[in-house]
Amino acid sequence: MKYFSTNNKELRYSFKEAVIKGLAPDKGLFFPVEIPKLSDQFFNELPNQNLAEISYEVAKYFVGEDIEEKELKNICKEVFNFPIPLVKVEEGMYSLELFHGPTCAFKDVGARFMSRCLSAFAKESNKDVTILVATSGDTGSAVANGFLGVEGVNVIILYPKGKVSHIQEQQLTTMGQNITALEVEGTFDDCQALVKEAFADDELNAKYKLTSANSINIARLLPQSFYYFYAWAQLQEKNKEVIVSVPSGNYGNLTGGLLAKQMGLPIHNFVAATNRNKIVPDYLDSGKYEPKPSVQTISNAMDVGAPSNFSRMMEIYKEKYSDVIKDLKGAWYSDEEIKVIMKEVFDREAYILDPHGAVGYLGLNKYLSKEKQVGIFLETAHPAKFKDIVEDVIEKEVEIPNYLQECLKKGKKCVVIGKAFQEFKTFLLQ
Ligand SMILES: *Cc1c(COP(=O)(O)O)cnc(C)c1O
């Protein structure tokens, strides 16, 4: 498979180049030149296959010869070493629980796949790879965890001091091994600026093989299509129309679903569900795409005012608005509405939604007609990750999964630096 940049459809890049570069030289996003149509045989076999097997069957088209069969099979096995169950919440409504990975959020899937691909490519060269990641909280730990203990790779995470939650900070600073956490006296934007400047610095590039692991990497996007097939494989009521609601921020998760549909997965339509950062629902209403500064909400992993995967969504539909709105419905909710539904679903069904999954539930409920349809919403984070809010709303204690408990007990290890580039550079050159 070859890839082009959303800013220039003439040039071609291999999967390997696209993964290593992350962003195209013209600042566009990489996108596959064609989306494969999967065979009837693949769909017939689906219910008998496990997640790793399904993932390999889909991944092979996108990876091509850049990673050999045996290694790619291994990667899929390693990435999906945790369950992604489809859980019935009530009649006709299912939750696809994407939060059983090591950092309890769906980003584990993309981060793990990307890290395994990058380390496969690092093995081919004799120089260690240094990954720089700026994070506002969640992504950093998912990415770093994907690389934990991987040979030939060092990870440096930069996070803004005092601006991540206690659990998040514990996750970022207790991994050890090949992961180093830098607590930056500044904002997330300062962290991002430091990483950007490091990539442009000759001296650092001479000494290290620097790679980014940002959210727009194609190797993070692609595996987010795999679990849609697995969800469908687990679904009992395949005779009904299937609709899927995706709580969205940068729209990578939803774009994965749209890709799965293009590959032939019989999803009738999707709901782009979000919070007050309603750029995409507004676009679906009006046909106009107008990015705005983000506003803060309780579903903060979706507080995005300029969704980075929007250009990929447009690519899938060749910018044809009339086609987009056939497949995609929009929905957005206030913090108050999110809290009300969390309480209601807990009281009625004893199911605990996190503030992001709650948005997915609401979006599904808005469009689902239960006589002829069955609905799936994606649960993107473990409720314990948003313990304070969830407990406040449902008035009951939330159990913390083992992984989080372990990391809450460990001692924090990090290096504090200022936001001046020179300080960061001196640290790296030590
Ligand atoms: C990142 C994230 C989202 C949003 O996913 P996108 O792919 O950016 O749309 C939703 N929920 C949680 C918990 C997340 O961490």
Tab-separated table of C-alpha atoms and ligand atoms in Angstrom:
chain	number	residue	atom	x	y	z
A	1	MET	CA	0.000	0.000	0.000
A	2	LYS	CA	1.194	3.487	-0.825
A	3	TYR	CA	0.201	6.664	0.942
A	4	PHE	CA	-0.216	10.253	-0.182
A	5	SER	CA	-0.378	13.484	1.764
A	6	THR	CA	-3.752	15.180	2.126
A	7	ASN	CA	-1.978	18.329	0.902
A	8	ASN	CA	-0.478	16.720	-2.205
A	9	LYS	CA	-2.018	13.661	-3.804
A	10	GLU	CA	0.741	13.223	-6.394
A	11	LEU	CA	3.640	12.115	-4.202
A	12	ARG	CA	3.763	8.532	-2.896
A	13	TYR	CA	5.154	7.220	0.386
A	14	SER	CA	5.537	3.680	1.690
A	15	PHE	CA	3.897	2.609	4.945
A	16	LYS	CA	7.315	2.643	6.564
A	17	GLU	CA	8.076	6.187	5.417
A	18	ALA	CA	4.655	7.382	6.507
A	19	VAL	CA	5.033	5.863	9.967
A	20	ILE	CA	8.549	7.177	10.519
A	21	LYS	CA	7.772	10.665	9.244
A	22	GLY	CA	4.436	10.930	11.081
A	23	LEU	CA	3.495	14.102	9.248
A	24	ALA	CA	4.122	14.566	5.509
A	25	PRO	CA	6.857	17.093	4.605
A	26	ASP	CA	4.141	19.450	3.283
A	27	LYS	CA	2.411	19.178	6.722
A	28	GLY	CA	-0.464	17.150	5.286
A	29	LEU	CA	-1.681	13.893	6.818
A	30	PHE	CA	-0.814	10.560	5.268
A	31	PHE	CA	-3.704	8.652	3.721
A	32	PRO	CA	-3.816	5.322	1.841
A	33	VAL	CA	-4.144	5.700	-1.941
A	34	GLU	CA	-6.910	3.130	-1.934
A	35	ILE	CA	-9.090	1.497	0.674
A	36	PRO	CA	-9.225	-2.274	0.139
A	37	LYS	CA	-12.581	-4.035	-0.161
A	38	LEU	CA	-12.516	-7.110	2.051
A	39	SER	CA	-13.807	-10.405	0.688
A	40	ASP	CA	-17.057	-12.224	1.513
A	41	GLN	CA	-14.900	-14.987	2.858
A	42	PHE	CA	-13.328	-12.580	5.357
A	43	PHE	CA	-16.754	-11.497	6.595
A	44	ASN	CA	-18.056	-15.078	6.780
A	45	GLU	CA	-15.045	-16.071	8.867
A	46	LEU	CA	-15.241	-13.057	11.181
A	47	PRO	CA	-17.344	-14.565	13.985
A	48	ASN	CA	-14.835	-17.433	14.324
A	49	GLN	CA	-11.778	-15.243	14.620
A	50	ASN	CA	-10.205	-13.517	17.566
A	51	LEU	CA	-9.234	-9.869	17.654
A	52	ALA	CA	-5.560	-10.449	16.811
A	53	GLU	CA	-6.466	-12.615	13.804
A	54	ILE	CA	-8.985	-10.106	12.494
A	55	SER	CA	-6.452	-7.320	12.979
A	56	TYR	CA	-3.824	-9.137	10.978
A	57	GLU	CA	-6.258	-9.789	8.130
A	58	VAL	CA	-7.031	-6.081	7.874
A	59	ALA	CA	-3.559	-4.751	8.691
A	60	LYS	CA	-1.799	-6.726	5.965
A	61	TYR	CA	-3.370	-4.613	3.222
A	62	PHE	CA	-2.146	-1.379	4.752
A	63	VAL	CA	1.304	-2.547	5.792
A	64	GLY	CA	2.104	-4.477	2.636
A	65	GLU	CA	5.667	-5.707	2.397
A	66	ASP	CA	7.100	-3.252	4.874
A	67	ILE	CA	6.721	-5.688	7.754
A	68	GLU	CA	6.901	-9.387	7.048
A	69	GLU	CA	3.948	-11.651	7.696
A	70	LYS	CA	5.281	-13.409	10.759
A	71	GLU	CA	6.287	-10.191	12.458
A	72	LEU	CA	2.995	-8.465	11.636
A	73	LYS	CA	1.051	-11.384	13.094
A	74	ASN	CA	3.170	-11.076	16.205
A	75	ILE	CA	2.573	-7.341	16.418
A	76	CYS	CA	-1.192	-7.843	16.226
A	77	LYS	CA	-0.993	-10.434	19.001
A	78	GLU	CA	1.069	-8.144	21.236
A	79	VAL	CA	-1.088	-5.091	20.622
A	80	PHE	CA	-4.348	-6.864	21.403
A	81	ASN	CA	-3.323	-8.709	24.530
A	82	PHE	CA	-6.385	-7.302	26.309
A	83	PRO	CA	-10.099	-7.911	25.697
A	84	ILE	CA	-12.448	-5.549	23.827
A	85	PRO	CA	-15.828	-6.959	24.816
A	86	LEU	CA	-19.178	-5.913	23.404
A	87	VAL	CA	-21.393	-5.551	26.458
A	88	LYS	CA	-25.177	-5.346	26.389
A	89	VAL	CA	-26.330	-2.282	28.319
A	90	GLU	CA	-30.022	-2.542	27.517
A	91	GLU	CA	-32.307	-3.896	24.785
A	92	GLY	CA	-30.779	-3.030	21.416
A	93	MET	CA	-27.867	-1.040	22.877
A	94	TYR	CA	-24.333	-2.310	23.290
A	95	SER	CA	-21.151	-0.797	24.669
A	96	LEU	CA	-17.871	-1.649	22.952
A	97	GLU	CA	-15.491	-1.428	25.906
A	98	LEU	CA	-12.211	-0.156	24.556
A	99	PHE	CA	-10.730	0.613	27.968
A	100	HIS	CA	-9.266	-2.695	29.120
A	101	GLY	CA	-5.747	-1.859	27.916
A	102	PRO	CA	-2.801	-0.911	30.140
A	103	THR	CA	-3.741	2.766	30.457
A	104	CYS	CA	-7.505	2.182	30.509
A	105	ALA	CA	-8.302	4.229	27.405
A	106	PHE	CA	-8.933	3.357	23.777
A	107	LYS	CA	-5.732	5.176	22.785
A	108	ASP	CA	-3.833	2.097	23.946
A	109	VAL	CA	-4.812	0.391	20.700
A	110	GLY	CA	-3.353	3.010	18.384
A	111	ALA	CA	-0.366	3.750	20.583
A	112	ARG	CA	0.596	0.091	20.911
A	113	PHE	CA	0.311	-0.614	17.217
A	114	MET	CA	2.354	2.446	16.312
A	115	SER	CA	5.045	1.646	18.866
A	116	ARG	CA	5.376	-1.943	17.652
A	117	CYS	CA	5.662	-0.771	14.026
A	118	LEU	CA	8.269	1.843	14.904
A	119	SER	CA	10.333	-0.646	16.847
A	120	ALA	CA	10.125	-3.132	13.958
A	121	PHE	CA	11.631	-0.418	11.757
A	122	ALA	CA	14.170	0.571	14.423
A	123	LYS	CA	15.456	-3.004	14.500
A	124	GLU	CA	16.404	-2.658	10.850
A	125	SER	CA	18.789	0.188	11.659
A	126	ASN	CA	21.635	0.072	14.140
A	127	LYS	CA	20.903	3.356	15.904
A	128	ASP	CA	18.543	3.634	18.875
A	129	VAL	CA	15.411	5.639	18.274
A	130	THR	CA	14.439	8.463	20.617
A	131	ILE	CA	10.740	9.247	20.732
A	132	LEU	CA	9.659	12.681	21.931
A	133	VAL	CA	6.055	13.025	23.057
A	134	ALA	CA	4.319	16.127	24.346
A	135	THR	CA	1.157	15.282	26.224
A	136	SER	CA	-1.679	17.070	27.945
A	137	GLY	CA	-2.393	13.934	29.935
A	138	ASP	CA	-3.730	10.759	28.374
A	139	THR	CA	-1.858	10.226	25.159
A	140	GLY	CA	1.585	10.316	26.704
A	141	SER	CA	1.018	7.371	28.981
A	142	ALA	CA	-0.624	5.268	26.269
A	143	VAL	CA	2.257	5.943	23.883
A	144	ALA	CA	4.977	5.486	26.474
A	145	ASN	CA	3.362	2.302	27.703
A	146	GLY	CA	3.358	0.953	24.172
A	147	PHE	CA	7.136	1.373	24.092
A	148	LEU	CA	7.808	0.193	27.630
A	149	GLY	CA	10.691	-2.261	27.652
A	150	VAL	CA	10.983	-2.226	23.847
A	151	GLU	CA	14.616	-2.624	22.839
A	152	GLY	CA	16.309	0.054	20.784
A	153	VAL	CA	13.781	2.724	21.745
A	154	ASN	CA	13.940	5.499	24.336
A	155	VAL	CA	10.930	7.626	25.131
A	156	ILE	CA	10.921	11.142	26.567
A	157	ILE	CA	7.541	12.476	27.658
A	158	LEU	CA	6.979	16.179	28.257
A	159	TYR	CA	3.958	17.179	30.296
A	160	PRO	CA	2.822	20.522	31.726
A	161	LYS	CA	3.403	20.877	35.457
A	162	GLY	CA	0.218	21.031	37.498
A	163	LYS	CA	-2.044	20.597	34.476
A	164	VAL	CA	-2.594	16.846	34.493
A	165	SER	CA	-4.672	14.873	36.993
A	166	HIS	CA	-3.055	12.933	39.842
A	167	ILE	CA	-3.771	9.573	38.195
A	168	GLN	CA	-2.422	10.823	34.888
A	169	GLU	CA	0.756	12.108	36.495
A	170	GLN	CA	1.290	8.789	38.261
A	171	GLN	CA	0.835	6.991	34.955
A	172	LEU	CA	3.367	9.251	33.263
A	173	THR	CA	6.030	9.238	35.936
A	174	THR	CA	6.144	5.706	37.305
A	175	MET	CA	6.969	3.594	34.267
A	176	GLY	CA	10.758	3.715	34.524
A	177	GLN	CA	12.930	1.530	32.262
A	178	ASN	CA	13.300	3.221	28.866
A	179	ILE	CA	10.734	5.929	29.648
A	180	THR	CA	11.744	9.340	31.035
A	181	ALA	CA	9.186	11.913	32.141
A	182	LEU	CA	9.933	15.646	31.999
A	183	GLU	CA	7.727	17.944	34.021
A	184	VAL	CA	7.774	21.240	32.135
A	185	GLU	CA	7.137	24.525	33.912
A	186	GLY	CA	4.707	25.711	31.271
A	187	THR	CA	1.608	24.756	29.310
A	188	PHE	CA	0.893	21.910	26.917
A	189	ASP	CA	1.612	24.310	24.056
A	190	ASP	CA	5.062	24.982	25.555
A	191	CYS	CA	5.706	21.225	25.657
A	192	GLN	CA	4.690	20.912	22.042
A	193	ALA	CA	6.887	23.847	21.042
A	194	LEU	CA	9.913	22.224	22.721
A	195	VAL	CA	9.365	19.002	20.800
A	196	LYS	CA	8.990	20.868	17.511
A	197	GLU	CA	12.159	22.837	18.098
A	198	ALA	CA	14.088	19.681	18.966
A	199	PHE	CA	13.105	18.139	15.623
A	200	ALA	CA	14.457	21.193	13.827
A	201	ASP	CA	17.757	21.255	15.752
A	202	ASP	CA	20.816	20.079	13.762
A	203	GLU	CA	22.953	19.172	16.735
A	204	LEU	CA	20.248	16.997	18.291
A	205	ASN	CA	19.481	15.327	14.973
A	206	ALA	CA	23.151	14.521	14.492
A	207	LYS	CA	23.319	12.827	17.847
A	208	TYR	CA	19.925	11.096	17.956
A	209	LYS	CA	17.470	9.468	15.647
A	210	LEU	CA	14.482	11.508	16.731
A	211	THR	CA	10.954	10.360	15.974
A	212	SER	CA	7.619	11.795	16.949
A	213	ALA	CA	4.708	9.724	18.124
A	214	ASN	CA	1.944	12.188	17.600
A	215	SER	CA	-1.719	11.501	17.294
A	216	ILE	CA	-1.834	11.963	13.539
A	217	ASN	CA	0.523	9.076	12.781
A	218	ILE	CA	-1.121	6.722	10.291
A	219	ALA	CA	-0.060	3.749	12.428
A	220	ARG	CA	-2.264	5.058	15.203
A	221	LEU	CA	-5.242	5.554	12.948
A	222	LEU	CA	-5.329	2.231	11.087
A	223	PRO	CA	-5.654	-0.136	14.082
A	224	GLN	CA	-8.612	1.935	15.227
A	225	SER	CA	-10.535	0.385	12.353
A	226	PHE	CA	-9.807	-3.201	13.449
A	227	TYR	CA	-12.068	-3.330	16.481
A	228	TYR	CA	-15.140	-2.279	14.511
A	229	PHE	CA	-14.914	-5.614	12.693
A	230	TYR	CA	-14.513	-7.357	16.006
A	231	ALA	CA	-17.558	-5.543	17.429
A	232	TRP	CA	-19.634	-6.703	14.502
A	233	ALA	CA	-18.271	-10.229	14.872
A	234	GLN	CA	-19.504	-10.282	18.487
A	235	LEU	CA	-22.922	-8.848	17.683
A	236	GLN	CA	-25.838	-11.302	17.870
A	237	GLU	CA	-28.467	-9.297	16.009
A	238	LYS	CA	-26.810	-9.080	12.608
A	239	ASN	CA	-30.181	-9.168	10.835
A	240	LYS	CA	-30.864	-5.597	11.933
A	241	GLU	CA	-29.296	-2.377	10.676
A	242	VAL	CA	-26.282	-1.510	12.798
A	243	ILE	CA	-25.555	2.026	13.901
A	244	VAL	CA	-22.421	3.048	15.774
A	245	SER	CA	-21.946	6.147	17.912
A	246	VAL	CA	-18.413	7.404	18.545
A	247	PRO	CA	-17.506	9.956	21.224
A	248	SER	CA	-15.086	12.180	19.341
A	249	GLY	CA	-12.414	14.839	19.774
A	250	ASN	CA	-9.817	14.605	17.024
A	251	TYR	CA	-12.035	12.123	15.159
A	252	GLY	CA	-9.378	9.444	14.771
A	253	ASN	CA	-11.602	6.814	16.342
A	254	LEU	CA	-14.524	7.719	14.103
A	255	THR	CA	-12.298	7.870	11.016
A	256	GLY	CA	-11.226	4.297	11.843
A	257	GLY	CA	-14.896	3.306	11.766
A	258	LEU	CA	-15.529	5.088	8.480
A	259	LEU	CA	-12.568	3.209	7.002
A	260	ALA	CA	-14.037	-0.098	8.206
A	261	LYS	CA	-17.302	0.762	6.477
A	262	GLN	CA	-15.431	1.581	3.272
A	263	MET	CA	-13.774	-1.817	3.524
A	264	GLY	CA	-17.223	-3.388	3.467
A	265	LEU	CA	-18.297	-3.641	7.095
A	266	PRO	CA	-22.113	-3.377	7.056
A	267	ILE	CA	-22.584	-0.411	9.382
A	268	HIS	CA	-25.670	1.530	8.356
A	269	ASN	CA	-24.481	4.852	9.711
A	270	PHE	CA	-22.333	6.490	12.369
A	271	VAL	CA	-23.014	9.167	14.940
A	272	ALA	CA	-20.298	11.781	15.454
A	273	ALA	CA	-21.020	12.492	19.112
A	274	THR	CA	-19.208	15.143	21.108
A	275	ASN	CA	-19.386	17.752	23.845
A	276	ARG	CA	-19.727	21.532	23.511
A	277	ASN	CA	-16.786	21.509	21.100
A	278	LYS	CA	-19.332	20.894	18.374
A	279	ILE	CA	-17.314	21.791	15.278
A	280	VAL	CA	-18.192	18.597	13.406
A	281	PRO	CA	-21.909	18.430	14.362
A	282	ASP	CA	-22.095	22.055	13.191
A	283	TYR	CA	-20.419	21.109	9.929
A	284	LEU	CA	-22.907	18.256	9.462
A	285	ASP	CA	-25.744	20.757	10.009
A	286	SER	CA	-24.507	23.532	7.784
A	287	GLY	CA	-21.874	22.146	5.419
A	288	LYS	CA	-19.429	24.693	6.803
A	289	TYR	CA	-16.290	23.659	8.682
A	290	GLU	CA	-15.330	26.316	11.188
A	291	PRO	CA	-12.617	25.426	13.731
A	292	LYS	CA	-12.818	27.358	17.005
A	293	PRO	CA	-10.754	27.626	20.188
A	294	SER	CA	-11.610	24.663	22.396
A	295	VAL	CA	-13.755	25.001	25.511
A	296	GLN	CA	-13.240	22.962	28.666
A	297	THR	CA	-15.735	20.237	29.548
A	298	ILE	CA	-15.965	17.182	31.824
A	299	SER	CA	-15.255	14.931	28.843
A	300	ASN	CA	-11.903	16.639	28.445
A	301	ALA	CA	-10.254	14.159	26.079
A	302	MET	CA	-12.668	15.519	23.495
A	303	ASP	CA	-12.015	19.218	24.094
A	304	VAL	CA	-10.749	19.872	20.598
A	305	GLY	CA	-11.580	22.929	18.525
A	306	ALA	CA	-9.758	21.971	15.329
A	307	PRO	CA	-10.088	18.194	14.904
A	308	SER	CA	-6.936	16.906	13.240
A	309	ASN	CA	-8.570	14.027	11.374
A	310	PHE	CA	-11.198	16.167	9.682
A	311	SER	CA	-9.137	16.278	6.495
A	312	ARG	CA	-8.981	12.471	6.455
A	313	MET	CA	-12.743	12.244	6.861
A	314	MET	CA	-13.109	14.567	3.902
A	315	GLU	CA	-10.675	12.408	1.943
A	316	ILE	CA	-12.874	9.335	2.462
A	317	TYR	CA	-15.849	11.158	0.944
A	318	LYS	CA	-13.847	13.089	-1.649
A	319	GLU	CA	-15.150	16.253	0.048
A	320	LYS	CA	-18.714	15.474	-1.064
A	321	TYR	CA	-20.947	16.846	1.660
A	322	SER	CA	-24.022	14.996	0.370
A	323	ASP	CA	-22.174	11.677	0.791
A	324	VAL	CA	-20.808	12.599	4.217
A	325	ILE	CA	-24.259	13.240	5.662
A	326	LYS	CA	-25.566	9.910	4.378
A	327	ASP	CA	-23.108	8.055	6.621
A	328	LEU	CA	-22.718	10.494	9.471
A	329	LYS	CA	-25.134	12.113	11.908
A	330	GLY	CA	-24.030	14.719	14.436
A	331	ALA	CA	-24.843	15.113	18.116
A	332	TRP	CA	-23.417	17.180	20.958
A	333	TYR	CA	-24.123	17.498	24.677
A	334	SER	CA	-23.540	19.817	27.618
A	335	ASP	CA	-21.825	18.704	30.830
A	336	GLU	CA	-25.211	18.749	32.524
A	337	GLU	CA	-26.782	16.389	29.975
A	338	ILE	CA	-23.778	14.091	30.271
A	339	LYS	CA	-24.098	13.899	34.051
A	340	VAL	CA	-27.841	13.282	33.910
A	341	ILE	CA	-27.470	10.314	31.563
A	342	MET	CA	-24.592	8.836	33.600
A	343	LYS	CA	-26.841	8.829	36.633
A	344	GLU	CA	-29.855	7.542	34.751
A	345	VAL	CA	-28.055	4.643	33.068
A	346	PHE	CA	-26.417	3.676	36.352
A	347	ASP	CA	-29.713	3.727	38.256
A	348	ARG	CA	-31.658	1.923	35.535
A	349	GLU	CA	-29.124	-0.567	34.153
A	350	ALA	CA	-26.335	-0.622	36.778
A	351	TYR	CA	-23.899	0.277	34.002
A	352	ILE	CA	-21.252	2.898	34.720
A	353	LEU	CA	-20.554	5.267	31.844
A	354	ASP	CA	-17.517	7.518	31.891
A	355	PRO	CA	-18.154	11.088	30.674
A	356	HIS	CA	-16.934	10.187	27.146
A	357	GLY	CA	-18.879	6.956	26.784
A	358	ALA	CA	-21.912	8.867	28.069
A	359	VAL	CA	-21.655	11.154	25.051
A	360	GLY	CA	-21.542	8.066	22.829
A	361	TYR	CA	-24.613	6.646	24.575
A	362	LEU	CA	-26.551	9.890	24.154
A	363	GLY	CA	-25.654	10.162	20.470
A	364	LEU	CA	-26.765	6.590	19.878
A	365	ASN	CA	-30.002	7.089	21.750
A	366	LYS	CA	-30.779	10.150	19.647
A	367	TYR	CA	-30.729	8.289	16.328
A	368	LEU	CA	-31.449	4.633	17.099
A	369	SER	CA	-34.847	3.299	16.044
A	370	LYS	CA	-35.033	0.042	17.926
A	371	GLU	CA	-37.627	-1.752	15.760
A	372	LYS	CA	-35.265	-2.220	12.856
A	373	GLN	CA	-31.887	-1.202	14.266
A	374	VAL	CA	-29.340	-2.270	16.824
A	375	GLY	CA	-26.834	0.190	18.232
A	376	ILE	CA	-23.267	0.186	19.494
A	377	PHE	CA	-21.580	3.046	21.293
A	378	LEU	CA	-17.865	3.103	21.992
A	379	GLU	CA	-16.783	3.332	25.633
A	380	THR	CA	-13.388	5.023	25.314
A	381	ALA	CA	-12.198	5.291	28.927
A	382	HIS	CA	-12.514	3.315	32.134
A	383	PRO	CA	-14.835	5.183	34.533
A	384	ALA	CA	-12.108	5.039	37.198
A	385	LYS	CA	-10.004	7.378	35.074
A	386	PHE	CA	-12.594	10.043	35.817
A	387	LYS	CA	-13.245	8.803	39.340
A	388	ASP	CA	-14.089	12.138	40.960
A	389	ILE	CA	-16.738	13.138	38.448
A	390	VAL	CA	-18.202	9.656	38.115
A	391	GLU	CA	-18.497	9.066	41.866
A	392	ASP	CA	-19.986	12.475	42.355
A	393	VAL	CA	-22.658	11.751	39.749
A	394	ILE	CA	-23.590	8.144	40.505
A	395	GLU	CA	-23.099	8.527	44.256
A	396	LYS	CA	-21.246	5.275	44.533
A	397	GLU	CA	-17.596	4.310	44.723
A	398	VAL	CA	-15.913	3.253	41.486
A	399	GLU	CA	-13.557	0.317	41.610
A	400	ILE	CA	-10.051	1.072	40.407
A	401	PRO	CA	-8.623	-1.591	38.079
A	402	ASN	CA	-5.434	-3.344	39.180
A	403	TYR	CA	-3.171	-1.593	36.748
A	404	LEU	CA	-4.155	1.849	38.004
A	405	GLN	CA	-3.921	0.738	41.622
A	406	GLU	CA	-0.373	-0.471	41.087
A	407	CYS	CA	0.751	2.747	39.540
A	408	LEU	CA	-0.885	4.863	42.248
A	409	LYS	CA	1.334	3.117	44.781
A	410	LYS	CA	4.608	3.737	42.960
A	411	GLY	CA	6.916	6.689	43.577
A	412	LYS	CA	6.943	9.527	41.057
A	413	LYS	CA	10.157	9.864	39.059
A	414	CYS	CA	10.642	12.838	36.780
A	415	VAL	CA	12.955	15.680	35.834
A	416	VAL	CA	11.669	19.240	36.177
A	417	ILE	CA	12.694	21.666	33.423
A	418	GLY	CA	11.781	25.219	32.424
A	419	LYS	CA	10.170	26.016	29.118
A	420	ALA	CA	13.308	27.507	27.501
A	421	PHE	CA	14.543	25.334	24.656
A	422	GLN	CA	18.183	25.564	25.742
A	423	GLU	CA	17.378	23.805	28.999
A	424	PHE	CA	15.626	20.966	27.191
A	425	LYS	CA	18.479	20.671	24.734
A	426	THR	CA	21.109	20.562	27.470
A	427	PHE	CA	19.126	17.802	29.144
A	428	LEU	CA	18.974	15.781	25.922
A	429	LEU	CA	22.697	16.204	25.203
A	430	GLN	CA	23.778	15.001	28.648
B	1	LIG	C1	-8.852	10.663	22.820
B	1	LIG	C2	-10.132	10.293	23.429
B	1	LIG	C3	-11.364	10.478	22.766
B	1	LIG	C4	-11.449	11.127	21.413
B	1	LIG	O1	-10.942	10.301	20.400
B	1	LIG	P1	-10.596	10.926	18.987
B	1	LIG	O2	-10.050	9.815	18.194
B	1	LIG	O3	-9.596	12.031	19.226
B	1	LIG	O4	-11.866	11.461	18.436
B	1	LIG	C5	-12.528	10.074	23.397
B	1	LIG	N1	-12.502	9.541	24.631
B	1	LIG	C6	-11.349	9.356	25.306
B	1	LIG	C7	-11.400	8.788	26.669
B	1	LIG	C8	-10.125	9.711	24.729
B	1	LIG	O5	-8.993	9.517	25.423
